[in-house]
Amino acid sequence: LVSTQGPPATVYRFDASGNYIGEFTSETGSNGLNFPFALDVSNDGEVFIFDVDISDLNNRISKIKVYDEQGNFLRSWGDFGDGPGQFDNAIRLSIAKTGEIYVIEEGEVEVEVYDKFGTLINQWMVPSNKLSGASGITDIFHFQGRVYVSLFAEPVEQVKVFNEQGKFLFEFGELGFAE
């Protein structure tokens, strides 16, 4: 488990039992962390963090930054925008055991899949036929060959499930309120 806090951003590492095993602090700047939104760790121990530099809201810098377990910067990819490899409001990422990185953006209904070096492999739209006025995807999780995507359009919340290639499998969730 990895958790972030900042600024400056500190990444705390815990084992599966919740025991503290270390941390690293990143300076701000091009190789450092500014405003980390989401993170995941690959099977080979690389820490992928979606980071936004919001010091200039008219010229945001949105990147996925990659560090080793000790916090050494390895590489980054992405930029601000709407095209392939560009992020406007990316908020979540999830890494498959096979190494692909699944990324979603706030307010969008699209999943983008990248290799560990930032090459776009696949992308697909998440159907929102039951969610007129959908405000978009709120989370993504990869587990055992399936991609779980949650969508929100008040007061409806749904989870749609896809295979790794983006084929829709099933959905659950409906209009209702928790008690």
Coordinates of N, CA, C and O in Angstrom, one line a residue:
L1 N 0.8 -1.2 0.0 CA 0.0 0.0 0.0 C 0.9 1.2 0.0 O 1.9 1.3 0.7
V2 N 0.5 2.2 -0.8 CA 1.2 3.5 -0.8 C 0.2 4.6 -0.6 O -0.9 4.6 -1.2
S3 N 0.6 5.6 0.1 CA -0.2 6.7 0.4 C 0.6 8.0 0.2 O 1.8 8.0 0.4
T4 N -0.1 9.1 -0.3 CA 0.7 10.3 -0.5 C 0.1 11.4 0.4 O -1.0 11.4 0.8
Q5 N 1.0 12.4 0.7 CA 0.6 13.5 1.5 C 1.5 14.7 1.0 O 2.7 14.4 0.6
G6 N 1.0 15.9 1.0 CA 1.9 16.9 0.5 C 1.3 18.3 0.7 O 0.2 18.4 1.2
P7 N 1.9 19.4 0.2 CA 3.2 19.5 -0.3 C 4.3 19.6 0.8 O 3.9 20.1 1.8
P8 N 5.6 19.4 0.6 CA 6.0 18.6 -0.5 C 5.4 17.2 -0.4 O 5.1 16.7 0.7
A9 N 5.2 16.5 -1.5 CA 4.6 15.2 -1.5 C 5.5 14.2 -0.9 O 6.6 14.0 -1.3
T10 N 4.9 13.4 0.1 CA 5.6 12.3 0.7 C 4.8 11.1 0.4 O 3.6 11.0 0.5
V11 N 5.5 10.0 -0.1 CA 4.9 8.8 -0.4 C 5.2 7.8 0.7 O 6.4 7.6 1.0
Y12 N 4.2 7.3 1.4 CA 4.4 6.4 2.5 C 4.2 5.0 2.0 O 3.2 4.7 1.4
R13 N 5.0 4.0 2.4 CA 4.8 2.6 2.0 C 4.5 1.8 3.2 O 5.1 1.9 4.2
F14 N 3.5 0.9 3.0 CA 3.1 -0.1 4.0 C 3.1 -1.5 3.4 O 2.8 -1.6 2.2
D15 N 3.3 -2.5 4.2 CA 3.1 -3.9 3.6 C 1.7 -4.3 3.7 O 0.8 -3.5 4.1
A16 N 1.4 -5.5 3.2 CA 0.0 -6.0 3.1 C -0.7 -6.0 4.5 O -1.9 -6.0 4.6
S17 N 0.1 -6.1 5.6 CA -0.5 -6.1 6.9 C -0.6 -4.7 7.5 O -1.1 -4.6 8.7
G18 N -0.2 -3.7 6.8 CA -0.4 -2.3 7.3 C 0.8 -1.8 8.1 O 0.8 -0.7 8.7
N19 N 1.9 -2.6 8.1 CA 3.1 -2.2 8.7 C 3.9 -1.2 7.9 O 4.2 -1.4 6.7
Y20 N 4.4 -0.1 8.5 CA 5.1 0.9 7.8 C 6.5 0.3 7.4 O 7.2 -0.3 8.2
I21 N 6.9 0.5 6.1 CA 8.1 0.0 5.6 C 9.0 1.1 5.0 O 10.2 0.8 4.7
G22 N 8.5 2.3 4.9 CA 9.4 3.3 4.4 C 8.6 4.5 3.7 O 7.4 4.4 3.6
E23 N 9.4 5.5 3.3 CA 8.8 6.6 2.7 C 9.8 7.3 1.8 O 11.0 7.1 1.9
F24 N 9.3 8.1 0.9 CA 10.2 9.0 0.2 C 9.5 10.3 -0.1 O 8.3 10.4 -0.2
T25 N 10.2 11.4 0.0 CA 9.7 12.7 -0.2 C 10.2 13.3 -1.6 O 11.4 13.1 -1.9
S26 N 9.3 13.8 -2.3 CA 9.7 14.3 -3.6 C 9.6 15.8 -3.6 O 8.6 16.4 -3.1
E27 N 10.6 16.5 -4.2 CA 10.5 17.9 -4.4 C 9.6 18.2 -5.5 O 9.3 17.4 -6.3
T28 N 9.0 19.5 -5.5 CA 8.2 19.9 -6.6 C 9.1 20.1 -7.8 O 10.3 20.2 -7.7
G29 N 8.4 20.3 -9.0 CA 9.2 20.5 -10.2 C 8.9 19.5 -11.2 O 8.1 18.6 -11.0
S30 N 9.7 19.5 -12.3 CA 9.4 18.6 -13.4 C 9.6 17.1 -13.1 O 8.8 16.3 -13.6
N31 N 10.5 16.7 -12.2 CA 10.7 15.3 -11.8 C 10.1 15.0 -10.5 O 10.0 13.9 -10.1
G32 N 9.6 16.0 -9.8 CA 9.0 15.9 -8.4 C 7.5 15.8 -8.5 O 6.9 15.9 -9.6
L33 N 6.9 15.7 -7.4 CA 5.5 15.7 -7.3 C 4.9 17.0 -6.8 O 5.5 17.7 -5.9
N34 N 3.9 17.5 -7.5 CA 3.2 18.8 -7.2 C 1.9 18.6 -6.4 O 1.7 19.0 -5.3
F35 N 1.0 17.9 -7.1 CA -0.3 17.6 -6.5 C -0.8 16.2 -7.0 O -1.5 16.1 -7.9
P36 N -0.3 15.2 -6.3 CA -0.6 13.8 -6.7 C -2.0 13.5 -6.4 O -2.6 13.8 -5.4
F37 N -2.7 12.9 -7.5 CA -4.1 12.6 -7.4 C -4.3 11.1 -7.2 O -5.2 10.8 -6.5
A38 N -3.6 10.3 -7.9 CA -3.8 8.8 -7.8 C -2.5 8.1 -8.0 O -1.6 8.6 -8.6
L39 N -2.5 6.9 -7.4 CA -1.2 6.1 -7.6 C -1.6 4.6 -7.5 O -2.6 4.2 -7.1
D40 N -0.6 3.9 -8.1 CA -0.7 2.4 -8.0 C 0.7 1.9 -8.2 O 1.6 2.6 -8.6
V41 N 1.0 0.7 -7.8 CA 2.3 0.1 -7.8 C 2.3 -1.2 -8.7 O 1.4 -2.0 -8.6
S42 N 3.2 -1.2 -9.7 CA 3.3 -2.4 -10.6 C 3.9 -3.6 -9.9 O 4.5 -3.5 -8.8
N43 N 3.7 -4.7 -10.5 CA 4.3 -6.0 -10.0 C 5.8 -5.9 -9.8 O 6.4 -6.6 -8.9
D44 N 6.5 -5.1 -10.6 CA 8.0 -4.9 -10.5 C 8.3 -3.8 -9.5 O 9.5 -3.5 -9.4
G45 N 7.4 -3.3 -8.8 CA 7.7 -2.3 -7.7 C 7.7 -0.9 -8.1 O 8.0 0.0 -7.3
E46 N 7.5 -0.6 -9.4 CA 7.5 0.8 -9.8 C 6.2 1.5 -9.3 O 5.1 0.9 -9.4
V47 N 6.4 2.7 -8.8 CA 5.3 3.5 -8.3 C 4.8 4.5 -9.4 O 5.6 5.4 -9.8
F48 N 3.6 4.4 -9.9 CA 3.0 5.2 -10.9 C 2.1 6.2 -10.2 O 1.2 5.8 -9.5
I49 N 2.3 7.5 -10.4 CA 1.6 8.6 -9.7 C 1.1 9.6 -10.7 O 1.8 10.1 -11.5
F50 N -0.3 9.8 -10.7 CA -0.8 10.8 -11.6 C -0.6 12.2 -10.8 O -1.1 12.3 -9.7
D51 N 0.1 13.1 -11.5 CA 0.4 14.3 -10.8 C 0.0 15.5 -11.6 O 0.1 15.5 -12.9
V52 N -0.5 16.6 -11.0 CA -0.9 17.8 -11.7 C -0.1 19.0 -11.0 O -0.1 19.1 -9.8
D53 N 0.5 19.8 -11.8 CA 1.0 21.1 -11.4 C 0.0 22.1 -11.6 O -0.3 22.5 -12.7
I54 N -0.6 22.6 -10.5 CA -1.7 23.5 -10.6 C -1.3 25.0 -10.2 O -2.1 25.8 -9.9
S55 N 0.0 25.2 -10.3 CA 0.5 26.5 -9.9 C 0.0 27.6 -10.9 O -0.1 28.8 -10.6
D56 N -0.3 27.2 -12.1 CA -0.9 28.1 -13.1 C -2.1 27.4 -13.7 O -1.9 26.5 -14.6
L57 N -3.3 27.7 -13.2 CA -4.5 27.0 -13.6 C -4.8 27.1 -15.1 O -5.5 26.3 -15.7
N58 N -4.2 28.1 -15.8 CA -4.4 28.3 -17.2 C -3.5 27.4 -18.0 O -3.6 27.3 -19.2
N59 N -2.5 26.9 -17.4 CA -1.4 26.1 -18.1 C -1.0 24.9 -17.2 O 0.1 24.8 -16.9
R60 N -2.0 24.1 -16.8 CA -1.7 23.0 -16.0 C -0.8 22.0 -16.7 O -0.9 21.8 -17.9
I61 N 0.0 21.3 -15.9 CA 0.9 20.2 -16.4 C 0.4 18.9 -15.7 O 0.4 18.8 -14.5
S62 N -0.1 18.0 -16.6 CA -0.7 16.8 -16.1 C 0.1 15.6 -16.6 O 0.2 15.4 -17.8
K63 N 0.7 14.8 -15.7 CA 1.6 13.8 -16.1 C 1.4 12.5 -15.2 O 1.0 12.7 -14.1
I64 N 1.8 11.4 -15.7 CA 2.0 10.2 -14.9 C 3.5 10.1 -14.7 O 4.3 10.1 -15.6
K65 N 3.9 10.1 -13.4 CA 5.3 10.1 -13.1 C 5.6 8.7 -12.4 O 4.8 8.2 -11.7
V66 N 6.8 8.2 -12.7 CA 7.1 6.8 -12.3 C 8.4 6.9 -11.4 O 9.4 7.5 -11.8
Y67 N 8.4 6.2 -10.3 CA 9.5 6.2 -9.3 C 9.8 4.8 -9.0 O 8.9 3.9 -9.1
D68 N 11.0 4.5 -8.6 CA 11.3 3.2 -8.0 C 10.9 3.1 -6.5 O 10.4 4.2 -6.0
E69 N 11.0 2.0 -5.9 CA 10.6 1.9 -4.5 C 11.3 2.8 -3.5 O 10.8 3.1 -2.5
Q70 N 12.5 3.3 -3.9 CA 13.2 4.2 -3.0 C 12.9 5.6 -3.3 O 13.4 6.5 -2.6
G71 N 12.1 5.9 -4.3 CA 11.7 7.3 -4.6 C 12.6 7.9 -5.7 O 12.5 9.1 -5.9
N72 N 13.4 7.2 -6.4 CA 14.2 7.7 -7.5 C 13.3 7.9 -8.7 O 12.6 6.9 -9.1
F73 N 13.3 9.1 -9.3 CA 12.5 9.4 -10.5 C 13.1 8.5 -11.6 O 14.3 8.5 -11.9
L74 N 12.1 7.8 -12.3 CA 12.5 7.0 -13.5 C 12.1 7.6 -14.8 O 12.9 7.7 -15.7
R75 N 10.9 8.1 -14.9 CA 10.4 8.7 -16.2 C 9.0 9.3 -15.9 O 8.4 9.1 -14.9
S76 N 8.5 10.0 -16.9 CA 7.2 10.6 -16.9 C 6.6 10.6 -18.3 O 7.4 10.5 -19.2
W77 N 5.3 10.7 -18.4 CA 4.7 10.8 -19.7 C 3.3 11.4 -19.5 O 2.7 11.4 -18.5
G78 N 2.9 12.0 -20.6 CA 1.6 12.7 -20.7 C 1.8 14.2 -20.6 O 2.9 14.7 -20.4
D79 N 0.7 14.9 -20.9 CA 0.7 16.4 -20.9 C -0.7 16.8 -20.8 O -1.6 16.0 -20.9
F80 N -0.9 18.1 -20.7 CA -2.3 18.6 -20.6 C -2.9 18.7 -22.0 O -2.3 19.1 -22.9
G81 N -4.2 18.2 -22.1 CA -4.9 18.2 -23.4 C -5.9 17.1 -23.5 O -6.1 16.4 -22.5
D82 N -6.4 17.0 -24.7 CA -7.5 16.0 -24.9 C -7.1 14.9 -25.8 O -7.9 14.0 -26.1
G83 N -5.9 14.9 -26.4 CA -5.5 13.9 -27.3 C -4.9 12.7 -26.6 O -4.8 12.6 -25.4
P84 N -4.5 11.7 -27.4 CA -3.8 10.5 -26.9 C -2.6 10.8 -26.1 O -1.8 11.6 -26.5
G85 N -2.5 10.3 -24.8 CA -1.4 10.6 -24.0 C -1.4 11.9 -23.3 O -0.5 12.4 -22.6
Q86 N -2.6 12.6 -23.5 CA -2.8 13.9 -22.8 C -3.9 13.8 -21.8 O -4.9 13.0 -22.0
F87 N -3.8 14.5 -20.7 CA -4.8 14.4 -19.6 C -5.3 15.8 -19.3 O -4.5 16.7 -19.1
D88 N -6.6 15.9 -19.2 CA -7.3 17.1 -18.8 C -7.6 17.0 -17.3 O -7.2 17.9 -16.5
N89 N -8.3 16.0 -17.0 CA -8.8 15.8 -15.6 C -8.6 14.4 -15.1 O -9.6 13.8 -14.5
A90 N -7.6 13.7 -15.5 CA -7.4 12.3 -15.1 C -7.4 12.3 -13.5 O -6.8 13.1 -12.9
I91 N -8.1 11.3 -13.0 CA -8.2 11.2 -11.6 C -7.9 9.8 -11.0 O -7.5 9.7 -9.8
R92 N -7.9 8.8 -11.8 CA -7.6 7.5 -11.3 C -6.8 6.7 -12.2 O -6.9 6.8 -13.5
L93 N -6.0 5.8 -11.7 CA -5.3 4.8 -12.5 C -5.3 3.5 -11.8 O -5.3 3.4 -10.6
S94 N -5.2 2.4 -12.6 CA -5.1 1.1 -12.0 C -4.2 0.2 -12.9 O -4.3 0.3 -14.1
I95 N -3.3 -0.5 -12.3 CA -2.3 -1.3 -13.1 C -2.7 -2.8 -13.0 O -2.9 -3.4 -12.0
A96 N -2.8 -3.4 -14.2 CA -3.1 -4.8 -14.3 C -1.8 -5.6 -13.9 O -0.7 -5.1 -14.0
K97 N -2.0 -6.8 -13.6 CA -0.8 -7.7 -13.2 C 0.1 -7.8 -14.4 O 1.3 -8.1 -14.3
T98 N -0.4 -7.7 -15.6 CA 0.3 -7.8 -16.9 C 1.1 -6.5 -17.2 O 1.8 -6.4 -18.2
G99 N 0.8 -5.4 -16.4 CA 1.6 -4.2 -16.6 C 0.9 -3.0 -17.3 O 1.4 -1.9 -17.2
E100 N -0.3 -3.3 -17.9 CA -1.0 -2.2 -18.5 C -1.6 -1.2 -17.5 O -2.0 -1.7 -16.4
I101 N -1.6 0.1 -17.8 CA -2.1 1.1 -16.9 C -3.4 1.6 -17.5 O -3.5 2.1 -18.6
Y102 N -4.5 1.4 -16.7 CA -5.8 1.9 -17.1 C -6.0 3.2 -16.4 O -5.9 3.4 -15.2
V103 N -6.4 4.3 -17.2 CA -6.6 5.6 -16.7 C -8.0 6.1 -17.1 O -8.5 5.9 -18.2
I104 N -8.6 6.8 -16.1 CA -9.9 7.5 -16.4 C -9.7 9.0 -16.1 O -8.9 9.4 -15.3
E105 N -10.6 9.8 -16.7 CA -10.6 11.2 -16.5 C -12.0 11.6 -15.9 O -13.0 11.1 -16.3
E106 N -11.9 12.5 -15.0 CA -13.1 13.1 -14.3 C -14.0 13.7 -15.4 O -13.5 14.5 -16.2
G107 N -15.3 13.4 -15.3 CA -16.2 14.1 -16.2 C -16.3 13.4 -17.6 O -17.1 13.8 -18.4
E108 N -15.4 12.5 -17.9 CA -15.4 11.8 -19.2 C -16.0 10.4 -19.0 O -16.2 9.9 -17.9
V109 N -16.3 9.7 -20.1 CA -16.8 8.3 -20.1 C -15.9 7.5 -21.0 O -16.4 6.8 -21.8
E110 N -14.6 7.6 -20.7 CA -13.6 6.9 -21.6 C -12.5 6.3 -20.7 O -12.1 6.9 -19.7
V111 N -12.1 5.1 -21.1 CA -11.0 4.4 -20.4 C -9.8 4.4 -21.4 O -10.1 4.1 -22.6
E112 N -8.7 4.8 -21.0 CA -7.5 4.7 -21.8 C -6.5 3.7 -21.2 O -6.3 3.7 -20.0
V113 N -5.8 2.9 -22.0 CA -4.9 1.9 -21.6 C -3.6 2.2 -22.2 O -3.4 2.4 -23.4
Y114 N -2.5 2.2 -21.3 CA -1.2 2.5 -21.7 C -0.2 1.4 -21.3 O -0.5 0.7 -20.3
D115 N 0.9 1.3 -22.0 CA 2.0 0.4 -21.5 C 2.8 1.2 -20.5 O 2.5 2.4 -20.2
K116 N 3.7 0.6 -19.8 CA 4.4 1.3 -18.7 C 5.3 2.4 -19.1 O 5.8 3.2 -18.3
F117 N 5.5 2.6 -20.4 CA 6.3 3.8 -20.9 C 5.4 4.9 -21.5 O 5.9 5.9 -22.1
G118 N 4.0 4.7 -21.4 CA 3.1 5.8 -21.9 C 2.6 5.7 -23.3 O 2.0 6.6 -23.8
T119 N 2.8 4.5 -23.9 CA 2.3 4.3 -25.3 C 0.8 3.9 -25.1 O 0.5 2.9 -24.4
L120 N -0.1 4.6 -25.8 CA -1.5 4.3 -25.8 C -1.7 2.9 -26.5 O -1.3 2.8 -27.7
I121 N -2.3 2.0 -25.8 CA -2.5 0.6 -26.4 C -4.0 0.5 -26.8 O -4.3 -0.1 -27.9
N122 N -4.9 1.1 -26.0 CA -6.3 0.9 -26.3 C -7.1 2.0 -25.6 O -6.6 2.6 -24.7
Q123 N -8.3 2.3 -26.1 CA -9.2 3.1 -25.4 C -10.6 2.8 -25.8 O -10.8 2.2 -26.9
W124 N -11.5 3.0 -24.9 CA -12.9 2.7 -25.2 C -13.8 3.6 -24.4 O -13.5 4.1 -23.4
M125 N -15.0 3.9 -25.0 CA -16.0 4.7 -24.4 C -16.8 3.7 -23.5 O -17.1 2.6 -23.8
V126 N -17.2 4.3 -22.3 CA -18.0 3.5 -21.4 C -19.5 3.9 -21.7 O -19.9 5.1 -21.6
P127 N -20.3 3.0 -22.1 CA -21.7 3.3 -22.4 C -22.4 3.8 -21.2 O -22.3 3.3 -20.1
S128 N -23.2 4.9 -21.4 CA -23.9 5.5 -20.3 C -25.4 5.6 -20.6 O -26.0 6.6 -20.2
N129 N -25.9 4.7 -21.3 CA -27.3 4.8 -21.8 C -28.3 4.9 -20.7 O -29.4 5.5 -20.9
K130 N -28.1 4.4 -19.5 CA -29.0 4.5 -18.4 C -28.7 5.7 -17.6 O -29.4 6.0 -16.6
L131 N -27.7 6.5 -18.0 CA -27.3 7.6 -17.1 C -27.4 8.9 -17.9 O -26.4 9.5 -18.2
S132 N -28.6 9.3 -18.3 CA -28.7 10.6 -19.0 C -28.2 11.7 -18.1 O -28.5 11.7 -16.9
G133 N -27.3 12.5 -18.6 CA -26.7 13.5 -17.8 C -25.6 13.0 -16.9 O -25.3 13.6 -15.9
A134 N -25.0 11.9 -17.3 CA -23.9 11.3 -16.5 C -22.8 12.4 -16.3 O -22.4 13.1 -17.2
S135 N -22.3 12.5 -15.0 CA -21.2 13.4 -14.8 C -19.9 12.7 -15.0 O -18.9 13.3 -14.9
G136 N -19.9 11.4 -15.3 CA -18.7 10.8 -15.7 C -18.2 9.6 -14.8 O -18.9 9.2 -13.8
I137 N -17.0 9.2 -15.1 CA -16.4 8.0 -14.4 C -15.8 8.6 -13.1 O -15.2 9.6 -13.0
T138 N -16.0 7.8 -12.0 CA -15.5 8.3 -10.7 C -14.4 7.4 -10.2 O -13.6 7.8 -9.4
D139 N -14.3 6.1 -10.7 CA -13.2 5.2 -10.2 C -13.0 4.1 -11.2 O -13.9 3.8 -12.0
I140 N -11.8 3.5 -11.1 CA -11.5 2.3 -12.0 C -10.7 1.3 -11.1 O -9.9 1.7 -10.3
F141 N -10.9 0.1 -11.4 CA -10.2 -1.0 -10.7 C -10.0 -2.2 -11.6 O -10.9 -2.6 -12.2
H142 N -8.8 -2.7 -11.6 CA -8.5 -3.9 -12.5 C -8.3 -5.1 -11.5 O -7.5 -5.0 -10.6
F143 N -9.0 -6.2 -11.8 CA -8.9 -7.3 -10.9 C -9.2 -8.6 -11.7 O -10.3 -8.7 -12.3
Q144 N -8.3 -9.5 -11.7 CA -8.5 -10.8 -12.3 C -9.0 -10.8 -13.8 O -10.0 -11.4 -14.1
G145 N -8.4 -9.9 -14.6 CA -8.8 -9.8 -16.0 C -10.0 -9.0 -16.3 O -10.4 -9.0 -17.4
R146 N -10.6 -8.4 -15.3 CA -11.7 -7.5 -15.5 C -11.4 -6.1 -15.1 O -10.7 -5.9 -14.2
V147 N -12.1 -5.2 -15.8 CA -11.9 -3.7 -15.5 C -13.3 -3.2 -15.0 O -14.3 -3.3 -15.7
Y148 N -13.3 -2.8 -13.7 CA -14.5 -2.3 -13.1 C -14.5 -0.7 -13.1 O -13.5 -0.1 -12.7
V149 N -15.5 -0.1 -13.7 CA -15.6 1.3 -13.8 C -16.9 1.8 -13.1 O -18.0 1.3 -13.4
S150 N -16.7 2.8 -12.2 CA -17.9 3.3 -11.6 C -18.3 4.6 -12.3 O -17.4 5.4 -12.6
L151 N -19.6 4.8 -12.5 CA -20.1 6.0 -13.1 C -21.1 6.7 -12.1 O -21.7 6.0 -11.3
F152 N -21.2 8.0 -12.2 CA -22.1 8.7 -11.3 C -22.9 9.7 -12.0 O -22.3 10.5 -12.8
A153 N -24.2 9.7 -11.8 CA -25.1 10.7 -12.3 C -26.2 10.8 -11.3 O -27.0 9.9 -11.2
E154 N -26.1 11.8 -10.4 CA -27.0 11.8 -9.3 C -28.5 11.6 -9.7 O -28.9 12.2 -10.6
P155 N -29.2 10.7 -9.0 CA -28.9 10.0 -7.9 C -28.5 8.5 -8.2 O -28.6 7.6 -7.4
V156 N -28.1 8.3 -9.4 CA -27.7 6.9 -9.9 C -26.2 6.7 -9.8 O -25.5 7.5 -10.3
E157 N -25.9 5.6 -9.3 CA -24.5 5.1 -9.3 C -24.5 3.7 -9.9 O -25.3 2.9 -9.5
Q158 N -23.6 3.5 -10.9 CA -23.5 2.2 -11.5 C -22.0 1.8 -11.6 O -21.1 2.6 -11.7
V159 N -21.8 0.5 -11.6 CA -20.5 -0.1 -11.9 C -20.7 -0.9 -13.2 O -21.6 -1.8 -13.3
K160 N -19.8 -0.6 -14.1 CA -19.8 -1.4 -15.4 C -18.6 -2.2 -15.4 O -17.5 -1.7 -15.1
V161 N -18.7 -3.4 -15.9 CA -17.6 -4.4 -15.9 C -17.2 -4.7 -17.4 O -18.1 -5.0 -18.2
F162 N -15.9 -4.7 -17.7 CA -15.4 -4.9 -19.0 C -14.3 -6.0 -19.0 O -13.7 -6.2 -17.9
N163 N -14.0 -6.6 -20.1 CA -12.8 -7.4 -20.1 C -11.6 -6.5 -20.4 O -11.8 -5.3 -20.6
E164 N -10.4 -7.0 -20.5 CA -9.3 -6.1 -20.6 C -9.2 -5.4 -22.0 O -8.4 -4.5 -22.2
Q165 N -9.9 -5.9 -23.0 CA -9.9 -5.3 -24.3 C -11.0 -4.3 -24.5 O -11.2 -3.7 -25.5
G166 N -11.9 -4.1 -23.4 CA -12.9 -3.1 -23.5 C -14.3 -3.6 -23.8 O -15.2 -2.9 -24.0
K167 N -14.4 -4.9 -23.9 CA -15.8 -5.5 -24.2 C -16.6 -5.5 -23.0 O -16.2 -6.0 -21.9
F168 N -17.8 -4.8 -23.1 CA -18.7 -4.7 -22.0 C -19.2 -6.1 -21.6 O -19.6 -6.9 -22.4
L169 N -19.2 -6.4 -20.3 CA -19.6 -7.7 -19.8 C -21.0 -7.6 -19.0 O -21.9 -8.4 -19.3
F170 N -21.0 -6.8 -18.0 CA -22.3 -6.6 -17.3 C -22.2 -5.3 -16.4 O -21.1 -4.7 -16.4
E171 N -23.3 -5.0 -15.8 CA -23.3 -3.8 -14.9 C -24.1 -4.1 -13.7 O -25.0 -5.0 -13.7
F172 N -23.9 -3.3 -12.6 CA -24.8 -3.4 -11.4 C -24.9 -2.1 -10.8 O -24.0 -1.2 -11.1
G173 N -25.9 -1.9 -10.0 CA -26.2 -0.6 -9.4 C -27.4 0.0 -10.1 O -27.7 -0.3 -11.2
E174 N -28.1 0.9 -9.3 CA -29.3 1.5 -9.9 C -29.7 2.6 -9.0 O -29.1 3.0 -8.0
L175 N -30.8 3.3 -9.4 CA -31.4 4.4 -8.7 C -31.7 3.9 -7.3 O -32.3 2.9 -7.1
G176 N -31.3 4.7 -6.3 CA -31.6 4.4 -4.9 C -30.8 5.2 -4.0 O -29.9 5.9 -4.4
F177 N -31.1 5.1 -2.7 CA -30.4 5.8 -1.7 C -30.0 4.9 -0.6 O -30.7 4.0 -0.2
A178 N -28.8 5.1 0.0 CA -28.3 4.2 1.1 C -29.1 4.6 2.3 O -29.4 5.7 2.5
E179 N -29.3 3.6 3.2 CA -29.9 3.9 4.5 C -28.9 3.9 5.6 O -27.9 3.2 5.6

